[in-house]
């Protein structure tokens, strides 16, 4: 049995009006209540006919003089209707379904994806720009277009909960997390013997769970059509890899990519680690042909081919992209030097002497390389903190390696150098355990261990004293700091020291205004805590007014900390500059509402290691990044050069320090120049640089007009809750800050000024209807914001927030059905105004178009609100275009109250006149359909892909309101 009801038509079913939606099954009629929510979409199985539940054609009721109301409420009706649209008019199908408004630059990856029949994309935007958002926009667009029905997000275990929350918050998709702790419970819910990967449509999967051979085959067999891989750089194939874990990850992605119809989006902020082969292994997942490319000698044709699949942008490139201001915080970076206290300096000299000694012996078991690593780790640990040094020195049980183990161990890169894998916060601590020490060396080790115990605390530890003073200063200034340490022992030591200072008045002597005089929540998070515990602890800290987090690098990658922290202190100087950017990126990212974030480095002015790392490596990398705007990938060459320098300067001949420092600067500068050339080579293939802003600007602007932008949401919610009798007040501090910011903008920058109009409010919901009041959990006052990112302490109210959705539905019901407790919205009204010089009639109507794809049976519905009108009457009538009609609807003000009797009489006459103009009105609806096809055609020129054959308007359009503007009488 097939249905005669066409998509876009109105029907009556169960005493309610519905809109017919496209359906892939001719036996199922999909219906959405008119003005209802997506969750109310209903499928009717037509062969199962139930007497008394017939489906009949319906006509949208024309307004009559009985629908009279206040003209001011017509604006609410207009906004309520377009904010309720989920099927946006325009080529971007996802925009009406997102709970946020993407920034203009975040639409570029979507544009690139739509150029491809099968999406294969590597998104490598800078830390904090919004790769997650960009991938979610692509996901939602493909879902809305019907290209996919299932998807999986593959990520490191500690990011599963974050991805699940992002999918719920931004797309309203309830995804299941699949990992060791959830797999058994999910399996018990399955209806048959097919795997969880087959049955669950929205999956967030731990890569460490499915990379194992026993699960990989099942996943590959039942994998969804669309896969997002986060932190994709951890899945690159290492050159000469010995790490089975990393090989398993790459093998998984390799097999996923081998299925040609599968859509694949890779996300990473560090696509190129400095090793060309690893980067090529990632590109090969996008196109097998890329695996044969020589990165150092690519042709222009090869660059253009890669450019279709690869995008990488720095923050500076998108800050004002398409004249849209993206509010990134200003970063204040600074290096804070300290000098060791005499006792610690004497101890360090002893450790240095000991380190030189153990590094220069050890040929007995061919352990010279391991002894050098142990010496270097010992020096780094001692300079990290007394606690880390003590853990290395005290009661170390020797675990001598067998000859074969020793040979394998010595073939790896220097373990004391920093990798970019999160969680490596204690690996070098056990190096001394593998070192074969003689009796004298063991005795000296015990003596050093006894001495270091006396050096803890701010009185002896200058580094800790400087950090405590700085943290107190930041707290006084209103900053919420996170302190990154390399070692677990150091993090615990510093956290305990801060807690002691917080509980005492000792800090008051540092500076008059720097103190912990009010309670401070101080917590320590390391890899010893499970992922869930880390998340819970951070969320709990967010409820404290003043907070300090001490953490290791287990929090330096993937996790978002911008909601709770505004400053970063690098307590231990990283030996890889990219680690600094990763740490800073946890706080300094899109969504950070503080105007300024701080990033300070602590370094030992009398520590030769810190001098080399800071002056030669970190500062030079920063200089190149500022000059070229590209990230610098650093490979293993840097480690070999640093190894050579540190062996000479620190462990052999101190007198040659200055000479070797000059050598280090020359050698590292050469390597950095090579790295810079590689980075610029990457930049030369960026596809986004061929996509001009104006190519998508018009489509974005039309989408905003059709479904309402952020300013529309603000205007609607504020006026709607006031109409319902609730109180909403603008926060004064927000208004002042907005006015100050506006004053700094040029008069011509209208878009930026409009962005600043979105302000913050205090809502008192007591007088709202119960079902709307329930959204605020009984709170007497609620701070809300329409801004994204949302200020701390405010609830974000976006276009697709359930409160906004239900508010729209309630007001639409009031307009068409009335309500005993509230004034209805005006479907008809007449005012006397100075906005019109002659009698002007405005007609507000809803347009629905059914868009059909060429050579396909697929149809989609596009909705938009439109305002049309005419000024004058008879032969002298002048037609108004949309912009003029909309301006009059939103800006006209009533000067004098006209009697209801006059309004009804005039409106009845005008409604009769409207019937005469109906052919012109219907032609306008057809023109809107033609415009929609043109927009899709223009979009096809931009992205290629499918062609839209036609857009059929559903006639007649739904007339929501008719309004008469009468000019002010002329004085005689």
mmCIF file of N, CA, C and O in Angstrom, residues 254-326:
data_model
loop_
_atom_site.group_PDB
_atom_site.id
_atom_site.type_symbol
_atom_site.label_atom_id
_atom_site.label_comp_id
_atom_site.label_asym_id
_atom_site.label_seq_id
_atom_site.Cartn_x
_atom_site.Cartn_y
_atom_site.Cartn_z
ATOM 1 N N UNK A 254 44.828 1.113 9.403
ATOM 2 C CA UNK A 254 45.162 0.658 8.043
ATOM 3 C C UNK A 254 44.044 -0.236 7.502
ATOM 4 O O UNK A 254 43.584 -0.064 6.367
ATOM 5 N N UNK A 255 43.598 -1.177 8.331
ATOM 6 C CA UNK A 255 42.536 -2.083 7.888
ATOM 7 C C UNK A 255 41.213 -1.341 7.703
ATOM 8 O O UNK A 255 40.440 -1.652 6.796
ATOM 9 N N UNK A 256 40.934 -0.350 8.566
ATOM 10 C CA UNK A 256 39.717 0.453 8.414
ATOM 11 C C UNK A 256 39.727 1.184 7.072
ATOM 12 O O UNK A 256 38.719 1.237 6.361
ATOM 13 N N UNK A 257 40.873 1.771 6.761
ATOM 14 C CA UNK A 257 40.978 2.575 5.545
ATOM 15 C C UNK A 257 40.918 1.719 4.286
ATOM 16 O O UNK A 257 40.583 2.232 3.209
ATOM 17 N N UNK A 258 41.243 0.437 4.390
ATOM 18 C CA UNK A 258 41.236 -0.432 3.218
ATOM 19 C C UNK A 258 39.832 -0.631 2.660
ATOM 20 O O UNK A 258 39.663 -0.979 1.491
ATOM 21 N N UNK A 259 38.807 -0.396 3.503
ATOM 22 C CA UNK A 259 37.416 -0.496 3.028
ATOM 23 C C UNK A 259 37.074 0.817 2.326
ATOM 24 O O UNK A 259 36.762 1.824 2.957
ATOM 25 N N UNK A 260 37.128 0.819 1.002
ATOM 26 C CA UNK A 260 37.053 2.053 0.215
ATOM 27 C C UNK A 260 35.802 2.884 0.464
ATOM 28 O O UNK A 260 35.879 4.114 0.473
ATOM 29 N N UNK A 261 34.601 2.316 0.690
ATOM 30 C CA UNK A 261 33.403 3.154 0.872
ATOM 31 C C UNK A 261 33.321 3.839 2.243
ATOM 32 O O UNK A 261 32.392 4.613 2.475
ATOM 33 N N UNK A 262 34.256 3.555 3.154
ATOM 34 C CA UNK A 262 34.132 4.085 4.513
ATOM 35 C C UNK A 262 34.598 5.536 4.578
ATOM 36 O O UNK A 262 35.676 5.880 4.099
ATOM 37 N N UNK A 263 33.800 6.391 5.217
ATOM 38 C CA UNK A 263 34.188 7.774 5.476
ATOM 39 C C UNK A 263 35.120 7.798 6.690
ATOM 40 O O UNK A 263 34.830 7.171 7.711
ATOM 41 N N UNK A 264 36.213 8.559 6.595
ATOM 42 C CA UNK A 264 37.225 8.565 7.646
ATOM 43 C C UNK A 264 37.730 9.981 7.864
ATOM 44 O O UNK A 264 38.202 10.639 6.932
ATOM 45 N N UNK A 265 37.615 10.470 9.105
ATOM 46 C CA UNK A 265 38.112 11.795 9.480
ATOM 47 C C UNK A 265 39.121 11.621 10.608
ATOM 48 O O UNK A 265 38.792 11.071 11.666
ATOM 49 N N UNK A 266 40.353 12.068 10.373
ATOM 50 C CA UNK A 266 41.430 11.966 11.356
ATOM 51 C C UNK A 266 41.658 13.341 11.987
ATOM 52 O O UNK A 266 41.694 14.354 11.283
ATOM 53 N N UNK A 267 41.845 13.371 13.302
ATOM 54 C CA UNK A 267 42.064 14.622 14.025
ATOM 55 C C UNK A 267 43.390 14.569 14.774
ATOM 56 O O UNK A 267 43.673 13.585 15.474
ATOM 57 N N UNK A 268 44.194 15.605 14.630
ATOM 58 C CA UNK A 268 45.430 15.719 15.393
ATOM 59 C C UNK A 268 45.938 17.143 15.295
ATOM 60 O O UNK A 268 45.758 17.813 14.276
ATOM 61 N N UNK A 269 46.552 17.612 16.372
ATOM 62 C CA UNK A 269 47.188 18.932 16.343
ATOM 63 C C UNK A 269 48.656 18.828 15.963
ATOM 64 O O UNK A 269 49.305 19.848 15.722
ATOM 65 N N UNK A 270 49.187 17.605 15.904
ATOM 66 C CA UNK A 270 50.606 17.400 15.575
ATOM 67 C C UNK A 270 50.722 16.331 14.496
ATOM 68 O O UNK A 270 51.119 15.196 14.770
ATOM 69 N N UNK A 271 50.368 16.666 13.261
ATOM 70 C CA UNK A 271 50.368 15.649 12.204
ATOM 71 C C UNK A 271 51.759 15.190 11.823
ATOM 72 O O UNK A 271 51.943 14.044 11.430
ATOM 73 N N UNK A 272 52.734 16.104 11.922
ATOM 74 C CA UNK A 272 54.099 15.781 11.511
ATOM 75 C C UNK A 272 54.998 15.857 12.731
ATOM 76 O O UNK A 272 55.207 16.915 13.306
ATOM 77 N N UNK A 273 55.528 14.706 13.140
ATOM 78 C CA UNK A 273 56.356 14.635 14.345
ATOM 79 C C UNK A 273 57.812 14.980 14.064
ATOM 80 O O UNK A 273 58.642 14.939 14.969
ATOM 81 N N UNK A 274 58.123 15.315 12.815
ATOM 82 C CA UNK A 274 59.511 15.523 12.427
ATOM 83 C C UNK A 274 60.048 14.372 11.613
ATOM 84 O O UNK A 274 61.156 14.445 11.074
ATOM 85 N N UNK A 275 59.253 13.305 11.511
ATOM 86 C CA UNK A 275 59.666 12.130 10.749
ATOM 87 C C UNK A 275 58.721 11.981 9.565
ATOM 88 O O UNK A 275 57.523 11.735 9.726
ATOM 89 N N UNK A 276 59.275 12.111 8.375
ATOM 90 C CA UNK A 276 58.453 12.097 7.167
ATOM 91 C C UNK A 276 57.677 10.804 7.008
ATOM 92 O O UNK A 276 56.517 10.799 6.589
ATOM 93 N N UNK A 277 58.300 9.680 7.346
ATOM 94 C CA UNK A 277 57.643 8.395 7.136
ATOM 95 C C UNK A 277 56.396 8.252 7.998
ATOM 96 O O UNK A 277 55.392 7.669 7.572
ATOM 97 N N UNK A 278 56.445 8.778 9.229
ATOM 98 C CA UNK A 278 55.268 8.708 10.092
ATOM 99 C C UNK A 278 54.135 9.546 9.513
ATOM 100 O O UNK A 278 52.966 9.142 9.529
ATOM 101 N N UNK A 279 54.457 10.730 9.002
ATOM 102 C CA UNK A 279 53.439 11.586 8.417
ATOM 103 C C UNK A 279 52.836 10.931 7.170
ATOM 104 O O UNK A 279 51.613 10.936 6.982
ATOM 105 N N UNK A 280 53.676 10.359 6.343
ATOM 106 C CA UNK A 280 53.191 9.683 5.139
ATOM 107 C C UNK A 280 52.297 8.500 5.515
ATOM 108 O O UNK A 280 51.316 8.196 4.823
ATOM 109 N N UNK A 281 52.593 7.837 6.643
ATOM 110 C CA UNK A 281 51.751 6.705 7.053
ATOM 111 C C UNK A 281 50.337 7.176 7.402
ATOM 112 O O UNK A 281 49.371 6.428 7.210
ATOM 113 N N UNK A 282 50.193 8.402 7.924
ATOM 114 C CA UNK A 282 48.862 8.958 8.183
ATOM 115 C C UNK A 282 48.175 9.338 6.873
ATOM 116 O O UNK A 282 46.989 9.052 6.673
ATOM 117 N N UNK A 283 48.910 9.996 5.980
ATOM 118 C CA UNK A 283 48.324 10.370 4.699
ATOM 119 C C UNK A 283 47.871 9.141 3.911
ATOM 120 O O UNK A 283 46.875 9.180 3.185
ATOM 121 N N UNK A 284 48.605 8.052 4.068
ATOM 122 C CA UNK A 284 48.253 6.830 3.353
ATOM 123 C C UNK A 284 46.915 6.261 3.772
ATOM 124 O O UNK A 284 46.314 5.468 3.031
ATOM 125 N N UNK A 285 46.421 6.649 4.951
ATOM 126 C CA UNK A 285 45.097 6.211 5.373
ATOM 127 C C UNK A 285 44.000 6.919 4.575
ATOM 128 O O UNK A 285 42.888 6.413 4.453
ATOM 129 N N UNK A 286 44.317 8.099 4.050
ATOM 130 C CA UNK A 286 43.350 8.870 3.276
ATOM 131 C C UNK A 286 43.298 8.413 1.818
ATOM 132 O O UNK A 286 42.253 8.439 1.192
ATOM 133 N N UNK A 287 44.453 8.029 1.308
ATOM 134 C CA UNK A 287 44.560 7.566 -0.076
ATOM 135 C C UNK A 287 45.775 6.654 -0.163
ATOM 136 O O UNK A 287 46.889 7.086 0.123
ATOM 137 N N UNK A 288 45.591 5.392 -0.530
ATOM 138 C CA UNK A 288 46.732 4.470 -0.568
ATOM 139 C C UNK A 288 47.871 4.972 -1.448
ATOM 140 O O UNK A 288 49.043 4.670 -1.184
ATOM 141 N N UNK A 289 47.559 5.759 -2.468
ATOM 142 C CA UNK A 289 48.603 6.260 -3.348
ATOM 143 C C UNK A 289 49.565 7.200 -2.653
ATOM 144 O O UNK A 289 50.732 7.340 -3.070
ATOM 145 N N UNK A 290 49.127 7.856 -1.567
ATOM 146 C CA UNK A 290 49.997 8.791 -0.855
ATOM 147 C C UNK A 290 51.176 8.085 -0.184
ATOM 148 O O UNK A 290 52.169 8.723 0.146
ATOM 149 N N UNK A 291 51.061 6.772 0.034
ATOM 150 C CA UNK A 291 52.139 6.042 0.716
ATOM 151 C C UNK A 291 53.408 5.997 -0.116
ATOM 152 O O UNK A 291 54.491 5.774 0.421
ATOM 153 N N UNK A 292 53.275 6.228 -1.405
ATOM 154 C CA UNK A 292 54.447 6.181 -2.286
ATOM 155 C C UNK A 292 55.090 7.546 -2.469
ATOM 156 O O UNK A 292 56.105 7.660 -3.152
ATOM 157 N N UNK A 293 54.529 8.583 -1.858
ATOM 158 C CA UNK A 293 55.048 9.935 -2.058
ATOM 159 C C UNK A 293 56.324 10.160 -1.249
ATOM 160 O O UNK A 293 56.463 9.645 -0.128
ATOM 161 N N UNK A 294 57.228 10.922 -1.823
ATOM 162 C CA UNK A 294 58.423 11.384 -1.124
ATOM 163 C C UNK A 294 58.115 12.790 -0.624
ATOM 164 O O UNK A 294 58.052 13.736 -1.415
ATOM 165 N N UNK A 295 57.934 12.925 0.673
ATOM 166 C CA UNK A 295 57.480 14.201 1.212
ATOM 167 C C UNK A 295 58.441 15.333 0.887
ATOM 168 O O UNK A 295 58.027 16.473 0.659
ATOM 169 N N UNK A 296 59.715 15.035 0.865
ATOM 170 C CA UNK A 296 60.709 16.084 0.625
ATOM 171 C C UNK A 296 60.776 16.511 -0.836
ATOM 172 O O UNK A 296 61.381 17.536 -1.150
ATOM 173 N N UNK A 297 60.169 15.738 -1.734
ATOM 174 C CA UNK A 297 60.290 16.066 -3.162
ATOM 175 C C UNK A 297 58.960 15.882 -3.877
ATOM 176 O O UNK A 297 58.903 15.323 -4.971
ATOM 177 N N UNK A 298 57.884 16.372 -3.277
ATOM 178 C CA UNK A 298 56.574 16.214 -3.893
ATOM 179 C C UNK A 298 56.402 17.175 -5.062
ATOM 180 O O UNK A 298 56.838 18.324 -4.998
ATOM 181 N N UNK A 299 55.716 16.701 -6.077
ATOM 182 C CA UNK A 299 55.411 17.547 -7.234
ATOM 183 C C UNK A 299 54.186 18.398 -6.922
ATOM 184 O O UNK A 299 53.442 18.145 -5.951
ATOM 185 N N UNK A 300 53.932 19.407 -7.750
ATOM 186 C CA UNK A 300 52.762 20.249 -7.564
ATOM 187 C C UNK A 300 51.478 19.441 -7.702
ATOM 188 O O UNK A 300 50.493 19.685 -6.988
ATOM 189 N N UNK A 301 51.480 18.484 -8.611
ATOM 190 C CA UNK A 301 50.294 17.635 -8.770
ATOM 191 C C UNK A 301 50.028 16.838 -7.507
ATOM 192 O O UNK A 301 48.877 16.724 -7.048
ATOM 193 N N UNK A 302 51.092 16.296 -6.908
ATOM 194 C CA UNK A 302 50.928 15.546 -5.666
ATOM 195 C C UNK A 302 50.443 16.446 -4.529
ATOM 196 O O UNK A 302 49.617 16.041 -3.713
ATOM 197 N N UNK A 303 50.958 17.674 -4.476
ATOM 198 C CA UNK A 303 50.502 18.621 -3.446
ATOM 199 C C UNK A 303 49.007 18.902 -3.575
ATOM 200 O O UNK A 303 48.279 18.942 -2.583
ATOM 201 N N UNK A 304 48.557 19.107 -4.807
ATOM 202 C CA UNK A 304 47.142 19.393 -5.018
ATOM 203 C C UNK A 304 46.274 18.193 -4.634
ATOM 204 O O UNK A 304 45.174 18.363 -4.091
ATOM 205 N N UNK A 305 46.791 16.989 -4.894
ATOM 206 C CA UNK A 305 46.026 15.802 -4.521
ATOM 207 C C UNK A 305 45.893 15.683 -3.002
ATOM 208 O O UNK A 305 44.814 15.391 -2.484
ATOM 209 N N UNK A 306 46.989 15.916 -2.283
ATOM 210 C CA UNK A 306 46.948 15.867 -0.813
ATOM 211 C C UNK A 306 46.074 16.980 -0.274
ATOM 212 O O UNK A 306 45.357 16.812 0.724
ATOM 213 N N UNK A 307 46.109 18.151 -0.915
ATOM 214 C CA UNK A 307 45.384 19.324 -0.420
ATOM 215 C C UNK A 307 43.885 19.082 -0.335
ATOM 216 O O UNK A 307 43.197 19.731 0.455
ATOM 217 N N UNK A 308 43.366 18.163 -1.115
ATOM 218 C CA UNK A 308 41.932 17.860 -1.037
ATOM 219 C C UNK A 308 41.565 17.159 0.255
ATOM 220 O O UNK A 308 40.385 17.105 0.628
ATOM 221 N N UNK A 309 42.562 16.633 0.947
ATOM 222 C CA UNK A 309 42.289 15.802 2.126
ATOM 223 C C UNK A 309 42.907 16.345 3.417
ATOM 224 O O UNK A 309 42.721 15.736 4.473
ATOM 225 N N UNK A 310 43.613 17.448 3.369
ATOM 226 C CA UNK A 310 44.439 17.869 4.508
ATOM 227 C C UNK A 310 44.219 19.349 4.794
ATOM 228 O O UNK A 310 44.251 20.182 3.888
ATOM 229 N N UNK A 311 43.982 19.683 6.072
ATOM 230 C CA UNK A 311 43.824 21.078 6.460
ATOM 231 C C UNK A 311 44.523 21.304 7.796
ATOM 232 O O UNK A 311 44.385 20.505 8.729
ATOM 233 N N UNK A 312 45.299 22.373 7.859
ATOM 234 C CA UNK A 312 46.009 22.723 9.092
ATOM 235 C C UNK A 312 46.102 24.242 9.174
ATOM 236 O O UNK A 312 46.646 24.888 8.284
ATOM 237 N N UNK A 313 45.557 24.817 10.245
ATOM 238 C CA UNK A 313 45.544 26.271 10.385
ATOM 239 C C UNK A 313 46.016 26.676 11.772
ATOM 240 O O UNK A 313 45.756 25.991 12.766
ATOM 241 N N UNK A 314 46.711 27.793 11.808
ATOM 242 C CA UNK A 314 47.119 28.398 13.070
ATOM 243 C C UNK A 314 46.041 29.376 13.518
ATOM 244 O O UNK A 314 45.225 29.858 12.739
ATOM 245 N N UNK A 315 46.099 29.708 14.780
ATOM 246 C CA UNK A 315 45.096 30.604 15.358
ATOM 247 C C UNK A 315 45.069 31.953 14.652
ATOM 248 O O UNK A 315 44.010 32.521 14.393
ATOM 249 N N UNK A 316 46.243 32.468 14.305
ATOM 250 C CA UNK A 316 46.311 33.791 13.689
ATOM 251 C C UNK A 316 45.604 33.816 12.339
ATOM 252 O O UNK A 316 45.133 34.861 11.890
ATOM 253 N N UNK A 317 45.521 32.658 11.677
ATOM 254 C CA UNK A 317 44.910 32.607 10.355
ATOM 255 C C UNK A 317 43.388 32.689 10.403
ATOM 256 O O UNK A 317 42.758 33.063 9.421
ATOM 257 N N UNK A 318 42.801 32.344 11.533
ATOM 258 C CA UNK A 318 41.339 32.281 11.582
ATOM 259 C C UNK A 318 40.736 33.264 12.581
ATOM 260 O O UNK A 318 39.514 33.298 12.751
ATOM 261 N N UNK A 319 41.563 34.066 13.246
ATOM 262 C CA UNK A 319 41.043 34.968 14.280
ATOM 263 C C UNK A 319 39.972 35.908 13.720
ATOM 264 O O UNK A 319 38.995 36.217 14.374
ATOM 265 N N UNK A 320 40.164 36.420 12.497
ATOM 266 C CA UNK A 320 39.179 37.312 11.886
ATOM 267 C C UNK A 320 38.747 36.773 10.520
ATOM 268 O O UNK A 320 38.514 37.538 9.603
ATOM 269 N N UNK A 321 38.626 35.459 10.414
ATOM 270 C CA UNK A 321 38.279 34.867 9.124
ATOM 271 C C UNK A 321 36.850 35.235 8.747
ATOM 272 O O UNK A 321 35.938 35.176 9.559
ATOM 273 N N UNK A 322 36.661 35.641 7.525
ATOM 274 C CA UNK A 322 35.367 36.045 6.985
ATOM 275 C C UNK A 322 34.749 37.173 7.820
ATOM 276 O O UNK A 322 33.548 37.219 8.050
ATOM 277 N N UNK A 323 35.600 38.070 8.306
ATOM 278 C CA UNK A 323 35.181 39.241 9.076
ATOM 279 C C UNK A 323 34.415 38.856 10.338
ATOM 280 O O UNK A 323 33.685 39.653 10.903
ATOM 281 N N UNK A 324 34.596 37.619 10.786
ATOM 282 C CA UNK A 324 33.948 37.158 12.008
ATOM 283 C C UNK A 324 35.006 37.052 13.099
ATOM 284 O O UNK A 324 35.959 36.291 12.984
ATOM 285 N N UNK A 325 34.832 37.807 14.154
ATOM 286 C CA UNK A 325 35.803 37.821 15.242
ATOM 287 C C UNK A 325 35.643 36.557 16.079
ATOM 288 O O UNK A 325 34.543 36.222 16.528
ATOM 289 N N UNK A 326 36.736 35.822 16.256
ATOM 290 C CA UNK A 326 36.732 34.648 17.128
ATOM 291 C C UNK A 326 37.457 35.010 18.416
ATOM 292 O O UNK A 326 38.640 35.360 18.390
#
